[in-house]
Amino acid sequence: MPPTLAPDIAATLGQLQAQVLVRGWLSANNIVFRHAGAGQLVDSGYISHADQTLALVDRALAGTPLVGLLNTHLHSDHCGGNAALSQRWPGLRITVPAASRSKLLPWDDDQLSYRETGQRCAPFTPQAFLEDGDTVQLGGRRWQVHAAPGHDPDAVLLFEPDTATLISGDALWQQRLAIIFPELADEPGFDAAAQVLDRIERLQPRLVLPGHGEPFTDVAAALAASRQRLAAFIAAPQKHRAHAARALLVYHMLEHRRRPRQALVDWVASTPIFLKALQCVGDAVKAQQAAETTVARLLADGVLLPLREDGVDLVQMADG
Ligand SMILES: [Zn+2]
């Protein structure tokens, strides 16, 4: 069961006519709005959780039809339920960041990062697009749209000024910092991420509804933690690369739970995002070594557990 919300957070969500469905790491949080007989949703989780997402959203809506769905960005953990939700509620209007438009129309797995990361997402068709400076109606209130490049160049933030509530996606979490994906491909991203943190600070949010983790109000501490982490990555980009490889591998194991060790190493050594992160594009030997090292470190740290079954070495997630 999720922890009980602090009274001030619950009161603000009440004003916003919003409920936050806090998920894990494989699926991003879902924010459900119910207003004037219509339901809206921000972000839809990962594809393998689509049934669970449908059930949770159904329960939160309590019979109200879902008419609108917005995505903060199009990583697989934020829009993997879009297709299933469209099937469940025909006519559902899907709104995505305008910067992603050409990647979706027509659908392009390569540009959308799913092939590169070895992740999955069922195709869907967006009807509307969010630009920096736009406003959107959610739960009967006007939310500002702000560009939020860094983690994902196309991402947006949503901000409701009356209650000073921020839907931050993966641009700000309470304790951790999301991977700055462009940097893995030797493209600039750290500066953009820093500027987004400045932009968030200028908005002076009192409540943050992040893409992962519980809603939080200690925004200054979260910004300080993100800036510290970002400064460490800027000072030692290799640490960012190693962190990214690790986080992406954990994400994969959250989906698959248990895999033969050698198959996992081979998967890492042949999945483009890891080759970029570990700087071994075009070098199969180095890729195998780097993949083996990444898996070995997660085993040494107890994030993955070793297992042997029928003479085959397996690894599985340690979180039960
Ligand atoms: Zn995410």
PDB file of C-alpha atoms and ligand atoms in Angstrom:
ATOM      1  CA  MET A   1       0.000   0.000   0.000  1.00  0.00           C
ATOM      2  CA  PRO A   2       1.279   3.495  -0.767  1.00  0.00           C
ATOM      3  CA  PRO A   3       2.149   5.679   2.206  1.00  0.00           C
ATOM      4  CA  THR A   4      -0.548   8.097   3.308  1.00  0.00           C
ATOM      5  CA  LEU A   5      -0.089  11.516   1.742  1.00  0.00           C
ATOM      6  CA  ALA A   6       0.770  14.457   3.968  1.00  0.00           C
ATOM      7  CA  PRO A   7      -2.394  16.512   4.592  1.00  0.00           C
ATOM      8  CA  ASP A   8      -1.130  19.533   2.626  1.00  0.00           C
ATOM      9  CA  ILE A   9      -0.298  17.385  -0.388  1.00  0.00           C
ATOM     10  CA  ALA A  10      -3.664  15.637  -0.243  1.00  0.00           C
ATOM     11  CA  ALA A  11      -5.429  19.019   0.013  1.00  0.00           C
ATOM     12  CA  THR A  12      -3.603  20.412  -3.023  1.00  0.00           C
ATOM     13  CA  LEU A  13      -4.353  17.303  -5.073  1.00  0.00           C
ATOM     14  CA  GLY A  14      -7.984  17.725  -4.031  1.00  0.00           C
ATOM     15  CA  GLN A  15      -7.987  21.300  -5.321  1.00  0.00           C
ATOM     16  CA  LEU A  16      -6.447  20.099  -8.576  1.00  0.00           C
ATOM     17  CA  GLN A  17      -8.990  17.249  -8.832  1.00  0.00           C
ATOM     18  CA  ALA A  18      -5.995  14.980  -9.271  1.00  0.00           C
ATOM     19  CA  GLN A  19      -4.870  11.601  -7.986  1.00  0.00           C
ATOM     20  CA  VAL A  20      -1.290  10.384  -8.267  1.00  0.00           C
ATOM     21  CA  LEU A  21      -0.858   6.680  -8.915  1.00  0.00           C
ATOM     22  CA  VAL A  22       2.667   6.091  -7.687  1.00  0.00           C
ATOM     23  CA  ARG A  23       4.195   3.220  -9.635  1.00  0.00           C
ATOM     24  CA  GLY A  24       7.657   1.679  -9.539  1.00  0.00           C
ATOM     25  CA  TRP A  25      10.593   2.305 -11.864  1.00  0.00           C
ATOM     26  CA  LEU A  26       9.488   0.168 -14.797  1.00  0.00           C
ATOM     27  CA  SER A  27       6.283   2.204 -15.091  1.00  0.00           C
ATOM     28  CA  ALA A  28       6.243   5.952 -14.566  1.00  0.00           C
ATOM     29  CA  ASN A  29       3.641   7.436 -12.208  1.00  0.00           C
ATOM     30  CA  ASN A  30       0.195   8.168 -13.609  1.00  0.00           C
ATOM     31  CA  ILE A  31      -1.674  11.342 -12.692  1.00  0.00           C
ATOM     32  CA  VAL A  32      -5.433  11.040 -13.051  1.00  0.00           C
ATOM     33  CA  PHE A  33      -7.695  14.106 -13.288  1.00  0.00           C
ATOM     34  CA  ARG A  34     -11.448  13.881 -12.879  1.00  0.00           C
ATOM     35  CA  HIS A  35     -13.469  17.007 -13.626  1.00  0.00           C
ATOM     36  CA  ALA A  36     -16.934  17.772 -15.015  1.00  0.00           C
ATOM     37  CA  GLY A  37     -17.636  14.169 -16.016  1.00  0.00           C
ATOM     38  CA  ALA A  38     -14.406  13.699 -17.932  1.00  0.00           C
ATOM     39  CA  GLY A  39     -11.143  12.009 -17.057  1.00  0.00           C
ATOM     40  CA  GLN A  40      -7.632  12.921 -18.111  1.00  0.00           C
ATOM     41  CA  LEU A  41      -4.314  11.213 -17.525  1.00  0.00           C
ATOM     42  CA  VAL A  42      -0.656  12.213 -17.548  1.00  0.00           C
ATOM     43  CA  ASP A  43       1.703   9.368 -18.552  1.00  0.00           C
ATOM     44  CA  SER A  44       0.732   5.749 -18.980  1.00  0.00           C
ATOM     45  CA  GLY A  45       3.491   3.404 -17.717  1.00  0.00           C
ATOM     46  CA  TYR A  46       5.401   0.593 -19.420  1.00  0.00           C
ATOM     47  CA  ILE A  47       3.780  -1.802 -21.890  1.00  0.00           C
ATOM     48  CA  SER A  48       4.202  -4.931 -19.756  1.00  0.00           C
ATOM     49  CA  HIS A  49       2.192  -3.213 -16.998  1.00  0.00           C
ATOM     50  CA  ALA A  50      -0.586  -2.101 -19.349  1.00  0.00           C
ATOM     51  CA  ASP A  51      -3.257  -4.320 -17.736  1.00  0.00           C
ATOM     52  CA  GLN A  52      -2.350  -3.034 -14.294  1.00  0.00           C
ATOM     53  CA  THR A  53      -2.402   0.551 -15.589  1.00  0.00           C
ATOM     54  CA  LEU A  54      -5.883   0.026 -17.066  1.00  0.00           C
ATOM     55  CA  ALA A  55      -7.155  -1.401 -13.791  1.00  0.00           C
ATOM     56  CA  LEU A  56      -5.640   1.399 -11.682  1.00  0.00           C
ATOM     57  CA  VAL A  57      -6.905   4.150 -13.973  1.00  0.00           C
ATOM     58  CA  ASP A  58     -10.330   2.520 -14.186  1.00  0.00           C
ATOM     59  CA  ARG A  59     -10.587   2.464 -10.418  1.00  0.00           C
ATOM     60  CA  ALA A  60      -9.371   6.053 -10.041  1.00  0.00           C
ATOM     61  CA  LEU A  61     -11.900   7.269 -12.619  1.00  0.00           C
ATOM     62  CA  ALA A  62     -14.780   5.379 -10.979  1.00  0.00           C
ATOM     63  CA  GLY A  63     -16.847   5.247 -14.142  1.00  0.00           C
ATOM     64  CA  THR A  64     -15.839   8.620 -15.570  1.00  0.00           C
ATOM     65  CA  PRO A  65     -14.701   8.175 -19.185  1.00  0.00           C
ATOM     66  CA  LEU A  66     -11.070   8.904 -20.018  1.00  0.00           C
ATOM     67  CA  VAL A  67     -11.036  11.542 -22.767  1.00  0.00           C
ATOM     68  CA  GLY A  68      -7.480  12.897 -22.669  1.00  0.00           C
ATOM     69  CA  LEU A  69      -3.971  11.537 -22.208  1.00  0.00           C
ATOM     70  CA  LEU A  70      -0.788  13.623 -22.088  1.00  0.00           C
ATOM     71  CA  ASN A  71       2.770  12.361 -22.129  1.00  0.00           C
ATOM     72  CA  THR A  72       5.590  14.362 -20.540  1.00  0.00           C
ATOM     73  CA  HIS A  73       7.958  12.592 -22.934  1.00  0.00           C
ATOM     74  CA  LEU A  74       7.949   9.450 -25.025  1.00  0.00           C
ATOM     75  CA  HIS A  75      10.264   7.093 -23.168  1.00  0.00           C
ATOM     76  CA  SER A  76       8.805   3.614 -22.956  1.00  0.00           C
ATOM     77  CA  ASP A  77       7.976   3.883 -19.233  1.00  0.00           C
ATOM     78  CA  HIS A  78       5.827   6.984 -19.827  1.00  0.00           C
ATOM     79  CA  CYS A  79       3.799   6.085 -22.913  1.00  0.00           C
ATOM     80  CA  GLY A  80       3.770   2.261 -22.943  1.00  0.00           C
ATOM     81  CA  GLY A  81       0.101   2.177 -21.906  1.00  0.00           C
ATOM     82  CA  ASN A  82      -1.083   4.650 -24.570  1.00  0.00           C
ATOM     83  CA  ALA A  83      -2.164   1.994 -27.073  1.00  0.00           C
ATOM     84  CA  ALA A  84      -4.065  -0.077 -24.472  1.00  0.00           C
ATOM     85  CA  LEU A  85      -5.780   3.021 -23.051  1.00  0.00           C
ATOM     86  CA  SER A  86      -6.864   4.078 -26.572  1.00  0.00           C
ATOM     87  CA  GLN A  87      -8.398   0.663 -27.074  1.00  0.00           C
ATOM     88  CA  ARG A  88     -10.218   0.795 -23.772  1.00  0.00           C
ATOM     89  CA  TRP A  89     -11.496   4.352 -24.362  1.00  0.00           C
ATOM     90  CA  PRO A  90     -11.999   4.838 -28.130  1.00  0.00           C
ATOM     91  CA  GLY A  91     -11.743   8.499 -29.051  1.00  0.00           C
ATOM     92  CA  LEU A  92      -9.126   9.133 -26.390  1.00  0.00           C
ATOM     93  CA  ARG A  93      -7.207  12.257 -27.387  1.00  0.00           C
ATOM     94  CA  ILE A  94      -3.458  11.774 -26.999  1.00  0.00           C
ATOM     95  CA  THR A  95      -1.237  14.829 -26.597  1.00  0.00           C
ATOM     96  CA  VAL A  96       2.556  14.611 -26.798  1.00  0.00           C
ATOM     97  CA  PRO A  97       5.471  17.061 -26.918  1.00  0.00           C
ATOM     98  CA  ALA A  98       5.572  18.779 -30.315  1.00  0.00           C
ATOM     99  CA  ALA A  99       9.303  18.120 -30.550  1.00  0.00           C
ATOM    100  CA  SER A 100       8.524  14.386 -30.891  1.00  0.00           C
ATOM    101  CA  ARG A 101       5.979  14.847 -33.677  1.00  0.00           C
ATOM    102  CA  SER A 102       8.138  13.717 -36.607  1.00  0.00           C
ATOM    103  CA  LYS A 103       9.201  10.579 -34.706  1.00  0.00           C
ATOM    104  CA  LEU A 104       5.603   9.431 -34.282  1.00  0.00           C
ATOM    105  CA  LEU A 105       4.091  10.469 -37.583  1.00  0.00           C
ATOM    106  CA  PRO A 106       5.031   8.096 -39.085  1.00  0.00           C
ATOM    107  CA  TRP A 107       5.973   5.851 -36.164  1.00  0.00           C
ATOM    108  CA  ASP A 108       9.750   5.374 -36.080  1.00  0.00           C
ATOM    109  CA  ASP A 109      11.119   2.906 -33.480  1.00  0.00           C
ATOM    110  CA  ASP A 110      14.672   4.053 -34.173  1.00  0.00           C
ATOM    111  CA  GLN A 111      14.066   7.741 -33.564  1.00  0.00           C
ATOM    112  CA  LEU A 112      11.819   6.969 -30.612  1.00  0.00           C
ATOM    113  CA  SER A 113      14.669   5.177 -28.809  1.00  0.00           C
ATOM    114  CA  TYR A 114      12.891   1.832 -28.378  1.00  0.00           C
ATOM    115  CA  ARG A 115      15.147  -0.127 -30.695  1.00  0.00           C
ATOM    116  CA  GLU A 116      18.219   1.591 -29.341  1.00  0.00           C
ATOM    117  CA  THR A 117      17.369   0.732 -25.727  1.00  0.00           C
ATOM    118  CA  GLY A 118      15.942  -2.735 -26.411  1.00  0.00           C
ATOM    119  CA  GLN A 119      12.665  -1.571 -24.848  1.00  0.00           C
ATOM    120  CA  ARG A 120       9.137  -2.022 -26.178  1.00  0.00           C
ATOM    121  CA  CYS A 121       6.257   0.334 -26.876  1.00  0.00           C
ATOM    122  CA  ALA A 122       3.016  -0.353 -28.787  1.00  0.00           C
ATOM    123  CA  PRO A 123       2.416   2.243 -31.517  1.00  0.00           C
ATOM    124  CA  PHE A 124      -0.270   4.898 -30.942  1.00  0.00           C
ATOM    125  CA  THR A 125      -1.378   7.984 -32.810  1.00  0.00           C
ATOM    126  CA  PRO A 126      -1.201  11.412 -31.174  1.00  0.00           C
ATOM    127  CA  GLN A 127      -3.853  14.029 -31.925  1.00  0.00           C
ATOM    128  CA  ALA A 128      -2.350  17.125 -30.315  1.00  0.00           C
ATOM    129  CA  PHE A 129       1.055  18.571 -29.497  1.00  0.00           C
ATOM    130  CA  LEU A 130       2.546  20.560 -26.636  1.00  0.00           C
ATOM    131  CA  GLU A 131       4.919  23.473 -27.241  1.00  0.00           C
ATOM    132  CA  ASP A 132       6.886  25.510 -24.763  1.00  0.00           C
ATOM    133  CA  GLY A 133       4.634  28.420 -23.738  1.00  0.00           C
ATOM    134  CA  ASP A 134       1.334  26.596 -24.392  1.00  0.00           C
ATOM    135  CA  THR A 135      -1.302  26.082 -21.734  1.00  0.00           C
ATOM    136  CA  VAL A 136      -3.416  22.957 -21.363  1.00  0.00           C
ATOM    137  CA  GLN A 137      -6.564  22.297 -19.360  1.00  0.00           C
ATOM    138  CA  LEU A 138      -6.249  19.514 -16.819  1.00  0.00           C
ATOM    139  CA  GLY A 139      -8.879  18.946 -14.167  1.00  0.00           C
ATOM    140  CA  GLY A 140     -10.509  22.252 -15.121  1.00  0.00           C
ATOM    141  CA  ARG A 141      -7.366  24.301 -14.484  1.00  0.00           C
ATOM    142  CA  ARG A 142      -4.866  25.891 -16.804  1.00  0.00           C
ATOM    143  CA  TRP A 143      -1.445  24.281 -16.695  1.00  0.00           C
ATOM    144  CA  GLN A 144       1.571  25.912 -18.304  1.00  0.00           C
ATOM    145  CA  VAL A 145       3.764  23.889 -20.637  1.00  0.00           C
ATOM    146  CA  HIS A 146       7.531  24.371 -20.293  1.00  0.00           C
ATOM    147  CA  ALA A 147      10.212  22.730 -22.411  1.00  0.00           C
ATOM    148  CA  ALA A 148      12.399  20.449 -20.286  1.00  0.00           C
ATOM    149  CA  PRO A 149      15.348  19.156 -22.338  1.00  0.00           C
ATOM    150  CA  GLY A 150      18.186  17.301 -20.614  1.00  0.00           C
ATOM    151  CA  HIS A 151      17.034  13.765 -19.774  1.00  0.00           C
ATOM    152  CA  ASP A 152      15.134  13.791 -23.080  1.00  0.00           C
ATOM    153  CA  PRO A 153      15.527  16.693 -25.534  1.00  0.00           C
ATOM    154  CA  ASP A 154      11.786  16.630 -26.328  1.00  0.00           C
ATOM    155  CA  ALA A 155      10.374  16.484 -22.771  1.00  0.00           C
ATOM    156  CA  VAL A 156       7.994  19.010 -21.224  1.00  0.00           C
ATOM    157  CA  LEU A 157       7.020  20.059 -17.696  1.00  0.00           C
ATOM    158  CA  LEU A 158       3.521  21.061 -16.641  1.00  0.00           C
ATOM    159  CA  PHE A 159       2.994  23.799 -14.043  1.00  0.00           C
ATOM    160  CA  GLU A 160      -0.201  24.991 -12.361  1.00  0.00           C
ATOM    161  CA  PRO A 161       0.486  28.484 -10.973  1.00  0.00           C
ATOM    162  CA  ASP A 162      -2.400  28.893  -8.465  1.00  0.00           C
ATOM    163  CA  THR A 163      -1.303  25.928  -6.377  1.00  0.00           C
ATOM    164  CA  ALA A 164       2.329  26.104  -7.621  1.00  0.00           C
ATOM    165  CA  THR A 165       2.230  22.425  -8.546  1.00  0.00           C
ATOM    166  CA  LEU A 166       4.769  20.981 -10.974  1.00  0.00           C
ATOM    167  CA  ILE A 167       4.445  17.780 -12.973  1.00  0.00           C
ATOM    168  CA  SER A 168       8.150  17.224 -13.529  1.00  0.00           C
ATOM    169  CA  GLY A 169       8.304  13.957 -15.499  1.00  0.00           C
ATOM    170  CA  ASP A 170      11.939  12.853 -15.318  1.00  0.00           C
ATOM    171  CA  ALA A 171      13.400  16.386 -15.172  1.00  0.00           C
ATOM    172  CA  LEU A 172      13.297  16.488 -11.357  1.00  0.00           C
ATOM    173  CA  TRP A 173      13.032  13.625  -8.881  1.00  0.00           C
ATOM    174  CA  GLN A 174      13.246  13.905  -5.139  1.00  0.00           C
ATOM    175  CA  GLN A 175      16.610  12.212  -4.644  1.00  0.00           C
ATOM    176  CA  ARG A 176      18.084  10.923  -7.826  1.00  0.00           C
ATOM    177  CA  LEU A 177      18.885  12.323 -11.235  1.00  0.00           C
ATOM    178  CA  ALA A 178      17.658  10.692 -14.435  1.00  0.00           C
ATOM    179  CA  ILE A 179      20.097   9.677 -17.177  1.00  0.00           C
ATOM    180  CA  ILE A 180      20.983  12.578 -19.490  1.00  0.00           C
ATOM    181  CA  PHE A 181      20.518  10.551 -22.665  1.00  0.00           C
ATOM    182  CA  PRO A 182      22.060  12.890 -25.281  1.00  0.00           C
ATOM    183  CA  GLU A 183      25.412  12.753 -23.452  1.00  0.00           C
ATOM    184  CA  LEU A 184      25.595   8.975 -24.046  1.00  0.00           C
ATOM    185  CA  ALA A 185      25.722   9.731 -27.766  1.00  0.00           C
ATOM    186  CA  ASP A 186      28.329  12.484 -27.313  1.00  0.00           C
ATOM    187  CA  GLU A 187      25.703  15.176 -27.755  1.00  0.00           C
ATOM    188  CA  PRO A 188      25.334  18.008 -25.243  1.00  0.00           C
ATOM    189  CA  GLY A 189      22.735  17.490 -22.522  1.00  0.00           C
ATOM    190  CA  PHE A 190      24.243  18.471 -19.187  1.00  0.00           C
ATOM    191  CA  ASP A 191      23.840  22.230 -19.772  1.00  0.00           C
ATOM    192  CA  ALA A 192      20.226  21.784 -20.794  1.00  0.00           C
ATOM    193  CA  ALA A 193      19.556  19.709 -17.690  1.00  0.00           C
ATOM    194  CA  ALA A 194      21.120  22.420 -15.507  1.00  0.00           C
ATOM    195  CA  GLN A 195      19.019  25.089 -17.197  1.00  0.00           C
ATOM    196  CA  VAL A 196      15.852  23.088 -16.590  1.00  0.00           C
ATOM    197  CA  LEU A 197      16.690  22.942 -12.889  1.00  0.00           C
ATOM    198  CA  ASP A 198      17.095  26.753 -12.942  1.00  0.00           C
ATOM    199  CA  ARG A 199      13.803  27.075 -14.728  1.00  0.00           C
ATOM    200  CA  ILE A 200      12.068  24.898 -12.151  1.00  0.00           C
ATOM    201  CA  GLU A 201      13.558  27.031  -9.378  1.00  0.00           C
ATOM    202  CA  ARG A 202      12.205  30.199 -10.995  1.00  0.00           C
ATOM    203  CA  LEU A 203       8.723  28.683 -11.110  1.00  0.00           C
ATOM    204  CA  GLN A 204       8.931  28.256  -7.317  1.00  0.00           C
ATOM    205  CA  PRO A 205       6.862  25.087  -7.130  1.00  0.00           C
ATOM    206  CA  ARG A 206       5.481  24.156  -3.734  1.00  0.00           C
ATOM    207  CA  LEU A 207       4.486  20.643  -4.750  1.00  0.00           C
ATOM    208  CA  VAL A 208       6.210  18.352  -7.269  1.00  0.00           C
ATOM    209  CA  LEU A 209       4.518  15.337  -8.829  1.00  0.00           C
ATOM    210  CA  PRO A 210       7.529  13.476 -10.269  1.00  0.00           C
ATOM    211  CA  GLY A 211       7.567  10.791 -12.946  1.00  0.00           C
ATOM    212  CA  HIS A 212       8.904   8.313 -10.376  1.00  0.00           C
ATOM    213  CA  GLY A 213       8.639   8.336  -6.586  1.00  0.00           C
ATOM    214  CA  GLU A 214       6.227   9.967  -4.161  1.00  0.00           C
ATOM    215  CA  PRO A 215       4.953  13.552  -4.535  1.00  0.00           C
ATOM    216  CA  PHE A 216       7.153  15.927  -2.524  1.00  0.00           C
ATOM    217  CA  THR A 217       7.244  19.473  -1.216  1.00  0.00           C
ATOM    218  CA  ASP A 218      10.887  19.963  -0.225  1.00  0.00           C
ATOM    219  CA  VAL A 219      11.757  21.289  -3.647  1.00  0.00           C
ATOM    220  CA  ALA A 220      14.894  23.174  -2.591  1.00  0.00           C
ATOM    221  CA  ALA A 221      16.467  19.971  -1.271  1.00  0.00           C
ATOM    222  CA  ALA A 222      15.566  18.070  -4.442  1.00  0.00           C
ATOM    223  CA  LEU A 223      17.068  20.803  -6.639  1.00  0.00           C
ATOM    224  CA  ALA A 224      20.228  20.835  -4.540  1.00  0.00           C
ATOM    225  CA  ALA A 225      20.560  17.037  -4.766  1.00  0.00           C
ATOM    226  CA  SER A 226      20.041  17.081  -8.551  1.00  0.00           C
ATOM    227  CA  ARG A 227      22.574  19.879  -9.002  1.00  0.00           C
ATOM    228  CA  GLN A 228      25.129  18.048  -6.912  1.00  0.00           C
ATOM    229  CA  ARG A 229      24.651  14.861  -8.921  1.00  0.00           C
ATOM    230  CA  LEU A 230      24.800  16.770 -12.193  1.00  0.00           C
ATOM    231  CA  ALA A 231      28.020  18.530 -11.139  1.00  0.00           C
ATOM    232  CA  ALA A 232      29.563  15.130 -10.343  1.00  0.00           C
ATOM    233  CA  PHE A 233      28.579  13.823 -13.787  1.00  0.00           C
ATOM    234  CA  ILE A 234      29.955  16.926 -15.517  1.00  0.00           C
ATOM    235  CA  ALA A 235      33.226  16.542 -13.613  1.00  0.00           C
ATOM    236  CA  ALA A 236      33.449  12.822 -14.501  1.00  0.00           C
ATOM    237  CA  PRO A 237      31.312  11.939 -17.545  1.00  0.00           C
ATOM    238  CA  GLN A 238      32.514   8.321 -17.252  1.00  0.00           C
ATOM    239  CA  LYS A 239      30.555   8.063 -14.021  1.00  0.00           C
ATOM    240  CA  HIS A 240      27.443   9.173 -15.853  1.00  0.00           C
ATOM    241  CA  ARG A 241      28.053   6.562 -18.551  1.00  0.00           C
ATOM    242  CA  ALA A 242      28.592   3.791 -15.999  1.00  0.00           C
ATOM    243  CA  HIS A 243      25.520   4.903 -14.054  1.00  0.00           C
ATOM    244  CA  ALA A 244      23.447   4.933 -17.249  1.00  0.00           C
ATOM    245  CA  ALA A 245      24.541   1.419 -18.279  1.00  0.00           C
ATOM    246  CA  ARG A 246      23.707   0.167 -14.827  1.00  0.00           C
ATOM    247  CA  ALA A 247      20.325   1.885 -14.674  1.00  0.00           C
ATOM    248  CA  LEU A 248      19.343   0.644 -18.145  1.00  0.00           C
ATOM    249  CA  LEU A 249      20.360  -2.896 -17.248  1.00  0.00           C
ATOM    250  CA  VAL A 250      18.331  -2.762 -14.038  1.00  0.00           C
ATOM    251  CA  TYR A 251      15.378  -1.449 -16.044  1.00  0.00           C
ATOM    252  CA  HIS A 252      15.697  -4.426 -18.406  1.00  0.00           C
ATOM    253  CA  MET A 253      15.808  -6.823 -15.460  1.00  0.00           C
ATOM    254  CA  LEU A 254      12.763  -5.188 -13.864  1.00  0.00           C
ATOM    255  CA  GLU A 255      10.912  -6.312 -16.976  1.00  0.00           C
ATOM    256  CA  HIS A 256      12.501  -9.750 -17.416  1.00  0.00           C
ATOM    257  CA  ARG A 257      13.169 -10.570 -13.736  1.00  0.00           C
ATOM    258  CA  ARG A 258      15.431 -13.570 -14.463  1.00  0.00           C
ATOM    259  CA  ARG A 259      17.760 -14.316 -17.359  1.00  0.00           C
ATOM    260  CA  PRO A 260      20.649 -16.642 -18.212  1.00  0.00           C
ATOM    261  CA  ARG A 261      23.767 -14.683 -17.325  1.00  0.00           C
ATOM    262  CA  GLN A 262      25.447 -15.164 -20.707  1.00  0.00           C
ATOM    263  CA  ALA A 263      22.275 -14.151 -22.586  1.00  0.00           C
ATOM    264  CA  LEU A 264      22.111 -10.978 -20.516  1.00  0.00           C
ATOM    265  CA  VAL A 265      25.753 -10.141 -21.210  1.00  0.00           C
ATOM    266  CA  ASP A 266      25.211 -10.793 -24.934  1.00  0.00           C
ATOM    267  CA  TRP A 267      22.094  -8.602 -24.907  1.00  0.00           C
ATOM    268  CA  VAL A 268      24.006  -5.719 -23.316  1.00  0.00           C
ATOM    269  CA  ALA A 269      26.886  -6.198 -25.759  1.00  0.00           C
ATOM    270  CA  SER A 270      24.537  -5.970 -28.752  1.00  0.00           C
ATOM    271  CA  THR A 271      22.098  -3.237 -27.670  1.00  0.00           C
ATOM    272  CA  PRO A 272      23.025   0.129 -29.195  1.00  0.00           C
ATOM    273  CA  ILE A 273      22.453   2.325 -26.141  1.00  0.00           C
ATOM    274  CA  PHE A 274      24.938   0.277 -24.117  1.00  0.00           C
ATOM    275  CA  LEU A 275      27.524   0.406 -26.897  1.00  0.00           C
ATOM    276  CA  LYS A 276      27.238   4.183 -26.842  1.00  0.00           C
ATOM    277  CA  ALA A 277      27.166   4.478 -23.059  1.00  0.00           C
ATOM    278  CA  LEU A 278      30.136   2.152 -22.645  1.00  0.00           C
ATOM    279  CA  GLN A 279      31.970   3.644 -25.637  1.00  0.00           C
ATOM    280  CA  CYS A 280      32.475   0.419 -27.530  1.00  0.00           C
ATOM    281  CA  VAL A 281      30.600   0.996 -30.791  1.00  0.00           C
ATOM    282  CA  GLY A 282      32.218  -1.196 -33.458  1.00  0.00           C
ATOM    283  CA  ASP A 283      34.417  -3.077 -30.960  1.00  0.00           C
ATOM    284  CA  ALA A 284      32.761  -6.410 -30.175  1.00  0.00           C
ATOM    285  CA  VAL A 285      35.514  -7.589 -27.827  1.00  0.00           C
ATOM    286  CA  LYS A 286      35.432  -4.415 -25.738  1.00  0.00           C
ATOM    287  CA  ALA A 287      31.613  -4.550 -25.755  1.00  0.00           C
ATOM    288  CA  GLN A 288      31.622  -8.082 -24.310  1.00  0.00           C
ATOM    289  CA  GLN A 289      34.093  -7.059 -21.618  1.00  0.00           C
ATOM    290  CA  ALA A 290      32.173  -3.913 -20.697  1.00  0.00           C
ATOM    291  CA  ALA A 291      28.904  -5.866 -20.614  1.00  0.00           C
ATOM    292  CA  GLU A 292      30.453  -8.537 -18.402  1.00  0.00           C
ATOM    293  CA  THR A 293      31.837  -5.855 -16.054  1.00  0.00           C
ATOM    294  CA  THR A 294      28.453  -4.128 -15.785  1.00  0.00           C
ATOM    295  CA  VAL A 295      26.658  -7.387 -14.946  1.00  0.00           C
ATOM    296  CA  ALA A 296      29.428  -8.430 -12.515  1.00  0.00           C
ATOM    297  CA  ARG A 297      29.177  -5.105 -10.630  1.00  0.00           C
ATOM    298  CA  LEU A 298      25.430  -5.426 -10.202  1.00  0.00           C
ATOM    299  CA  LEU A 299      25.980  -8.953  -8.858  1.00  0.00           C
ATOM    300  CA  ALA A 300      28.736  -7.752  -6.515  1.00  0.00           C
ATOM    301  CA  ASP A 301      26.453  -4.979  -5.232  1.00  0.00           C
ATOM    302  CA  GLY A 302      23.602  -7.403  -4.630  1.00  0.00           C
ATOM    303  CA  VAL A 303      21.264  -5.694  -7.099  1.00  0.00           C
ATOM    304  CA  LEU A 304      21.259  -8.933  -9.088  1.00  0.00           C
ATOM    305  CA  LEU A 305      21.499 -12.365  -7.512  1.00  0.00           C
ATOM    306  CA  PRO A 306      23.350 -15.341  -9.019  1.00  0.00           C
ATOM    307  CA  LEU A 307      21.472 -18.600  -9.454  1.00  0.00           C
ATOM    308  CA  ARG A 308      22.274 -21.939 -11.020  1.00  0.00           C
ATOM    309  CA  GLU A 309      19.599 -24.107 -12.547  1.00  0.00           C
ATOM    310  CA  ASP A 310      20.096 -27.245 -14.695  1.00  0.00           C
ATOM    311  CA  GLY A 311      23.754 -26.353 -15.072  1.00  0.00           C
ATOM    312  CA  VAL A 312      23.031 -22.854 -16.381  1.00  0.00           C
ATOM    313  CA  ASP A 313      24.162 -19.664 -14.636  1.00  0.00           C
ATOM    314  CA  LEU A 314      21.219 -17.307 -14.196  1.00  0.00           C
ATOM    315  CA  VAL A 315      20.828 -13.872 -12.697  1.00  0.00           C
ATOM    316  CA  GLN A 316      17.691 -12.449 -11.170  1.00  0.00           C
ATOM    317  CA  MET A 317      16.552  -9.195  -9.630  1.00  0.00           C
ATOM    318  CA  ALA A 318      17.243  -9.124  -5.914  1.00  0.00           C
ATOM    319  CA  ASP A 319      14.120  -7.165  -5.005  1.00  0.00           C
ATOM    320  CA  GLY A 320      11.931 -10.252  -4.751  1.00  0.00           C
TER     321      GLY A 320
HETATM  322 ZN    ZN B   1      10.789   7.691 -16.564  1.00  0.00          ZN
END
